[in-house]
Structure formats: structure tokens, C-alpha cells
Amino acid sequence: METKQKFYGRSFILTAILALTFGLTARAQSTDIDNPTPLTSNVIEGEHEGETETLYYSFTATKGDVKITFDGKTKYYSGWVKVELLNEDGSSELFKIDGMATSTSKRTAGTKRFLREQKVILRVSIEKDAVVGLINYKIRLDGAVKFEAPPAGGEAAPPATEAAPPTEETAPPAEATNSNPPPTTAKPSPTTTTTTGGEQTAPKKATTKERIKAKTKTEAKKILKDVVDN
């Protein structure tokens, strides 16, 4: 019982993966002529399983030759795949090749010259054929062709990087200036005296008592000198 459950579980997961894969592939190919799938490369690859199928793609042809190469292979017998170039609104056929697919692979090629740049719709048509079965095909466009940019998130060439310009050297900040300038040393005035320690002191003024005492000594010395001389 457990083995059967594992088998059915794995089968369900595998079926879901295949359905999701083929569903995404189908959505990537437009069947609406008014909304063709923009080509982002020059190669289209597809598979056909016998039912009628018509797919539409778009690209820009520039002035010059556009070469279309078709390669097709079947499981058995032979089948046909029609590749057409239409004008921008799909109302007129510009060029056509009938690609043959065989069991040993078959290549068909053709060239269309464009006189000016224009939008082109590429139509791939395969008729129903129950006998042929699976057809694998590849269509390649070369020459005067332009394609759409790949969708966002796809791989893209890294942008060229330019060397960063040298940065200007920043001048060192100016030294902070003191708003209060240092005090200047004043020259000593005539009335000041400088002591040994460098401190400046003003001279002491003699008091009245000291002046009288000095005068008395002077007078006494003078009288004593007169007495001695006489």
C-alpha cells in the first residue's frame, strides 16, 4: 500500500511539473496576429504534435537582406511548415518559404530584400496531420534584422563602469582663533620698579613723620659738624 502511494504521489508531481512547463511555453508564443510575440533573438524553436497551429512573432527589418533558414525533423514521414513575413498590420504577405520536415532532417532557406526599415510580423503555420506526428523545427533570421531588448530579469551584459574621478583634496580646517587675544606685556612706567622675581611694584611714598625725622637727622649732623669744626 505504501509503495502505491509513493508511486501515485510521484506521478502527480511529475504531471504537475510537465503541465506547468508546457503551459509556460505555450504562453510565450502568441496566437494573436494583433499581439505577436516580440523576438529577442534570431532563433525560434518549436514542436508540433499534429494539430493545426498558427503562431505570430514580430521583429524590425532594416534596409538590406533578411535570410530565413528553416530546419525541420519528424518522428516519421514528412510534414510541411509555412513561414511567412507580413507587413506591420498583417494585411499583406511580403515573403514566404515552405519548410519541409523529414525523418532525417531537412533544411530550407530564402532571402527577402527590404528597401527601408519597417516592422514585420513572422507567421508560422502548420496544418493538421495525424500521420506525421511530432515535428521539431528551428527558424533562424540573419542579416538586416533588429530585435527587442530581453525582458527585465534576463541576463544582460554588465554596464561599462567608468573609473571614479579623483576627489579634490580637502584643505585642512583652519586653526581655531581665540577670540580673546593673549595679553600683551606692558612696558614698565618710569614710576615702577622691577624686583628680582620679575614682579613689578610701585615705589613706596615717604610719610610725613619719616620726612621730619630725615630732616631732623640732617640738621643734627650739620650742627654737630659746625661744633666739631669750631
CSV table of C-alpha atoms in Angstrom, one decimal:
chain,number,residue,atom,x,y,z
A,1,MET,CA,0.0,0.0,0.0
A,2,GLU,CA,2.8,2.4,0.9
A,3,THR,CA,4.6,1.7,-2.4
A,4,LYS,CA,1.5,2.5,-4.4
A,5,GLN,CA,1.0,5.8,-2.5
A,6,LYS,CA,4.6,6.8,-3.3
A,7,PHE,CA,4.1,5.9,-6.9
A,8,TYR,CA,0.9,7.9,-7.3
A,9,GLY,CA,2.5,10.8,-5.4
A,10,ARG,CA,5.5,10.9,-7.7
A,11,SER,CA,3.3,10.6,-10.8
A,12,PHE,CA,1.2,13.5,-9.6
A,13,ILE,CA,4.2,15.7,-9.0
A,14,LEU,CA,5.7,14.8,-12.4
A,15,THR,CA,2.4,15.6,-14.2
A,16,ALA,CA,2.2,19.0,-12.4
A,17,ILE,CA,5.7,19.9,-13.4
A,18,LEU,CA,5.1,18.9,-17.1
A,19,ALA,CA,1.8,20.8,-17.2
A,20,LEU,CA,3.5,23.9,-15.7
A,21,THR,CA,6.4,23.7,-18.1
A,22,PHE,CA,4.3,23.3,-21.3
A,23,GLY,CA,1.8,25.9,-20.1
A,24,LEU,CA,4.7,28.5,-19.7
A,25,THR,CA,6.0,27.6,-23.2
A,26,ALA,CA,2.5,28.0,-24.7
A,27,ARG,CA,2.0,31.4,-23.2
A,28,ALA,CA,5.4,32.6,-24.6
A,29,GLN,CA,4.1,32.0,-28.2
A,30,SER,CA,1.3,34.3,-29.4
A,31,THR,CA,-1.6,33.0,-31.5
A,32,ASP,CA,-3.0,36.5,-31.9
A,33,ILE,CA,-1.9,38.4,-35.0
A,34,ASP,CA,-2.7,41.7,-33.3
A,35,ASN,CA,-0.3,40.9,-30.4
A,36,PRO,CA,2.6,39.0,-31.9
A,37,THR,CA,5.5,37.8,-29.6
A,38,PRO,CA,8.4,40.3,-29.9
A,39,LEU,CA,11.6,38.4,-30.8
A,40,THR,CA,14.5,38.9,-28.5
A,41,SER,CA,16.9,36.7,-30.5
A,42,ASN,CA,17.3,35.4,-34.1
A,43,VAL,CA,16.2,31.8,-33.4
A,44,ILE,CA,12.7,30.4,-33.0
A,45,GLU,CA,12.4,26.7,-31.9
A,46,GLY,CA,9.2,24.8,-31.6
A,47,GLU,CA,7.4,21.4,-31.5
A,48,HIS,CA,4.2,20.4,-33.3
A,49,GLU,CA,2.1,17.4,-32.3
A,50,GLY,CA,-0.2,17.0,-35.4
A,51,GLU,CA,-2.9,19.6,-34.6
A,52,THR,CA,-3.4,22.8,-36.6
A,53,GLU,CA,-1.2,25.6,-35.2
A,54,THR,CA,-0.5,29.3,-36.2
A,55,LEU,CA,1.9,31.4,-34.2
A,56,TYR,CA,2.9,35.1,-34.6
A,57,TYR,CA,6.2,36.8,-33.9
A,58,SER,CA,7.4,40.4,-34.6
A,59,PHE,CA,10.8,42.0,-35.3
A,60,THR,CA,12.2,45.0,-37.2
A,61,ALA,CA,13.7,44.6,-40.6
A,62,THR,CA,16.3,47.2,-41.6
A,63,LYS,CA,17.4,48.2,-45.1
A,64,GLY,CA,19.1,45.2,-46.7
A,65,ASP,CA,18.7,41.4,-47.0
A,66,VAL,CA,16.9,39.2,-44.4
A,67,LYS,CA,17.8,35.5,-44.7
A,68,ILE,CA,15.3,32.9,-43.3
A,69,THR,CA,16.6,29.4,-42.6
A,70,PHE,CA,14.3,26.5,-41.7
A,71,ASP,CA,15.3,23.2,-40.2
A,72,GLY,CA,12.7,20.5,-39.6
A,73,LYS,CA,12.6,16.9,-38.4
A,74,THR,CA,9.7,14.5,-37.9
A,75,LYS,CA,9.3,11.3,-36.0
A,76,TYR,CA,8.4,9.6,-39.3
A,77,TYR,CA,7.1,10.6,-42.7
A,78,SER,CA,7.3,14.2,-43.9
A,79,GLY,CA,5.4,17.4,-42.9
A,80,TRP,CA,5.2,21.0,-44.0
A,81,VAL,CA,5.7,24.2,-42.1
A,82,LYS,CA,4.9,27.5,-43.8
A,83,VAL,CA,6.9,30.6,-42.7
A,84,GLU,CA,5.6,34.0,-43.9
A,85,LEU,CA,6.7,37.6,-43.5
A,86,LEU,CA,3.8,40.0,-43.3
A,87,ASN,CA,3.6,43.8,-43.1
A,88,GLU,CA,3.2,45.6,-39.8
A,89,ASP,CA,-0.6,45.2,-39.6
A,90,GLY,CA,-0.6,41.7,-41.1
A,91,SER,CA,-2.7,42.6,-44.1
A,92,SER,CA,-0.1,41.8,-46.8
A,93,GLU,CA,2.4,39.0,-47.4
A,94,LEU,CA,5.9,40.1,-48.1
A,95,PHE,CA,7.7,36.8,-48.4
A,96,LYS,CA,7.1,33.1,-47.9
A,97,ILE,CA,9.0,29.8,-47.7
A,98,ASP,CA,7.5,26.3,-47.3
A,99,GLY,CA,9.7,24.4,-45.0
A,100,MET,CA,9.8,20.6,-45.2
A,101,ALA,CA,10.4,18.5,-42.2
A,102,THR,CA,11.5,14.9,-42.7
A,103,SER,CA,12.7,12.0,-40.5
A,104,THR,CA,16.3,12.7,-41.5
A,105,SER,CA,16.0,16.5,-41.0
A,106,LYS,CA,15.6,18.9,-43.9
A,107,ARG,CA,16.8,22.5,-44.4
A,108,THR,CA,15.0,25.2,-46.5
A,109,ALA,CA,16.3,28.8,-46.9
A,110,GLY,CA,15.2,32.0,-48.6
A,111,THR,CA,16.2,35.7,-48.7
A,112,LYS,CA,14.0,38.8,-48.7
A,113,ARG,CA,15.4,42.3,-49.5
A,114,PHE,CA,14.0,45.3,-47.7
A,115,LEU,CA,14.4,48.8,-49.1
A,116,ARG,CA,13.6,50.6,-45.8
A,117,GLU,CA,13.3,49.9,-42.1
A,118,GLN,CA,9.9,48.5,-41.1
A,119,LYS,CA,8.1,46.4,-38.6
A,120,VAL,CA,7.5,42.8,-39.7
A,121,ILE,CA,5.2,40.0,-38.5
A,122,LEU,CA,6.5,36.5,-38.9
A,123,ARG,CA,3.8,33.8,-39.1
A,124,VAL,CA,4.4,30.1,-38.6
A,125,SER,CA,1.6,27.9,-39.9
A,126,ILE,CA,1.3,24.1,-39.6
A,127,GLU,CA,-1.7,22.1,-40.9
A,128,LYS,CA,-3.2,19.2,-39.0
A,129,ASP,CA,-1.6,15.9,-39.9
A,130,ALA,CA,-2.3,12.9,-37.8
A,131,VAL,CA,0.1,10.7,-39.8
A,132,VAL,CA,3.3,12.7,-39.4
A,133,GLY,CA,3.1,13.1,-35.6
A,134,LEU,CA,5.7,15.1,-33.8
A,135,ILE,CA,7.6,17.8,-35.7
A,136,ASN,CA,10.6,19.6,-34.3
A,137,TYR,CA,11.6,22.8,-36.1
A,138,LYS,CA,14.0,25.7,-35.9
A,139,ILE,CA,13.7,29.0,-37.7
A,140,ARG,CA,16.7,31.4,-37.9
A,141,LEU,CA,16.8,35.0,-39.1
A,142,ASP,CA,20.1,36.6,-40.3
A,143,GLY,CA,21.1,39.8,-41.9
A,144,ALA,CA,19.2,43.2,-41.7
A,145,VAL,CA,17.2,42.5,-38.5
A,146,LYS,CA,16.7,44.2,-35.1
A,147,PHE,CA,15.2,42.5,-32.1
A,148,GLU,CA,13.5,43.7,-28.9
A,149,ALA,CA,15.6,44.1,-25.7
A,150,PRO,CA,15.4,41.0,-23.4
A,151,PRO,CA,12.8,41.2,-20.6
A,152,ALA,CA,13.7,42.6,-17.2
A,153,GLY,CA,15.4,39.9,-15.0
A,154,GLY,CA,17.1,38.3,-18.0
A,155,GLU,CA,20.8,38.0,-18.3
A,156,ALA,CA,22.3,41.2,-19.8
A,157,ALA,CA,25.8,42.4,-20.3
A,158,PRO,CA,27.1,44.3,-17.3
A,159,PRO,CA,27.2,48.1,-17.9
A,160,ALA,CA,30.6,49.5,-18.5
A,161,THR,CA,32.0,51.1,-15.4
A,162,GLU,CA,34.0,54.3,-15.6
A,163,ALA,CA,36.8,55.0,-13.2
A,164,ALA,CA,35.8,57.3,-10.4
A,165,PRO,CA,37.1,60.8,-10.9
A,166,PRO,CA,39.8,61.8,-8.4
A,167,THR,CA,38.4,63.6,-5.5
A,168,GLU,CA,39.6,67.0,-4.7
A,169,GLU,CA,41.8,67.2,-1.7
A,170,THR,CA,40.1,68.9,1.1
A,171,ALA,CA,42.1,71.7,2.6
A,172,PRO,CA,42.8,71.2,6.3
A,173,PRO,CA,40.5,73.2,8.6
A,174,ALA,CA,41.8,76.5,9.6
A,175,GLU,CA,43.1,76.6,13.2
A,176,ALA,CA,40.6,78.0,15.6
A,177,THR,CA,41.4,81.5,16.5
A,178,ASN,CA,41.0,82.6,20.1
A,179,SER,CA,38.5,85.5,20.3
A,180,ASN,CA,40.4,86.7,23.4
A,181,PRO,CA,43.9,87.6,22.3
A,182,PRO,CA,46.7,86.9,24.8
A,183,PRO,CA,47.5,89.8,27.0
A,184,THR,CA,50.4,92.0,25.8
A,185,THR,CA,53.2,92.7,28.3
A,186,ALA,CA,53.1,96.4,29.2
A,187,LYS,CA,56.3,98.3,29.3
A,188,PRO,CA,57.2,99.4,32.8
A,189,SER,CA,56.4,103.0,33.5
A,190,PRO,CA,59.0,105.3,35.0
A,191,THR,CA,57.3,105.1,38.4
A,192,THR,CA,57.5,101.3,38.6
A,193,THR,CA,60.4,99.2,39.8
A,194,THR,CA,61.1,95.5,38.9
A,195,THR,CA,62.1,93.1,41.7
A,196,THR,CA,64.4,90.1,41.3
A,197,GLY,CA,61.4,87.7,40.9
A,198,GLY,CA,60.2,89.7,37.9
A,199,GLU,CA,57.2,91.2,39.7
A,200,GLN,CA,56.6,94.9,39.2
A,201,THR,CA,55.9,97.0,42.3
A,202,ALA,CA,55.2,100.7,42.6
A,203,PRO,CA,57.7,102.8,44.8
A,204,LYS,CA,56.6,103.5,48.4
A,205,LYS,CA,55.8,107.1,49.2
A,206,ALA,CA,57.5,108.6,52.4
A,207,THR,CA,55.2,109.5,55.2
A,208,THR,CA,55.3,113.0,56.9
A,209,LYS,CA,56.8,111.5,60.1
A,210,GLU,CA,59.6,110.0,58.1
A,211,ARG,CA,60.3,113.2,56.2
A,212,ILE,CA,60.5,115.2,59.5
A,213,LYS,CA,62.8,112.5,61.0
A,214,ALA,CA,65.1,112.6,58.0
A,215,LYS,CA,65.2,116.4,58.1
A,216,THR,CA,66.0,116.4,61.8
A,217,LYS,CA,68.9,114.0,61.3
A,218,THR,CA,70.3,116.2,58.5
A,219,GLU,CA,70.1,119.3,60.7
A,220,ALA,CA,71.6,117.5,63.7
A,221,LYS,CA,74.5,116.3,61.6
A,222,LYS,CA,75.1,119.8,60.3
A,223,ILE,CA,75.1,121.3,63.9
A,224,LEU,CA,77.5,118.6,65.1
A,225,LYS,CA,79.8,119.3,62.2
A,226,ASP,CA,79.9,123.0,63.0
A,227,VAL,CA,80.7,122.3,66.7
A,228,VAL,CA,83.5,120.0,65.8
A,229,ASP,CA,84.9,122.4,63.3
A,230,ASN,CA,84.8,125.3,65.8
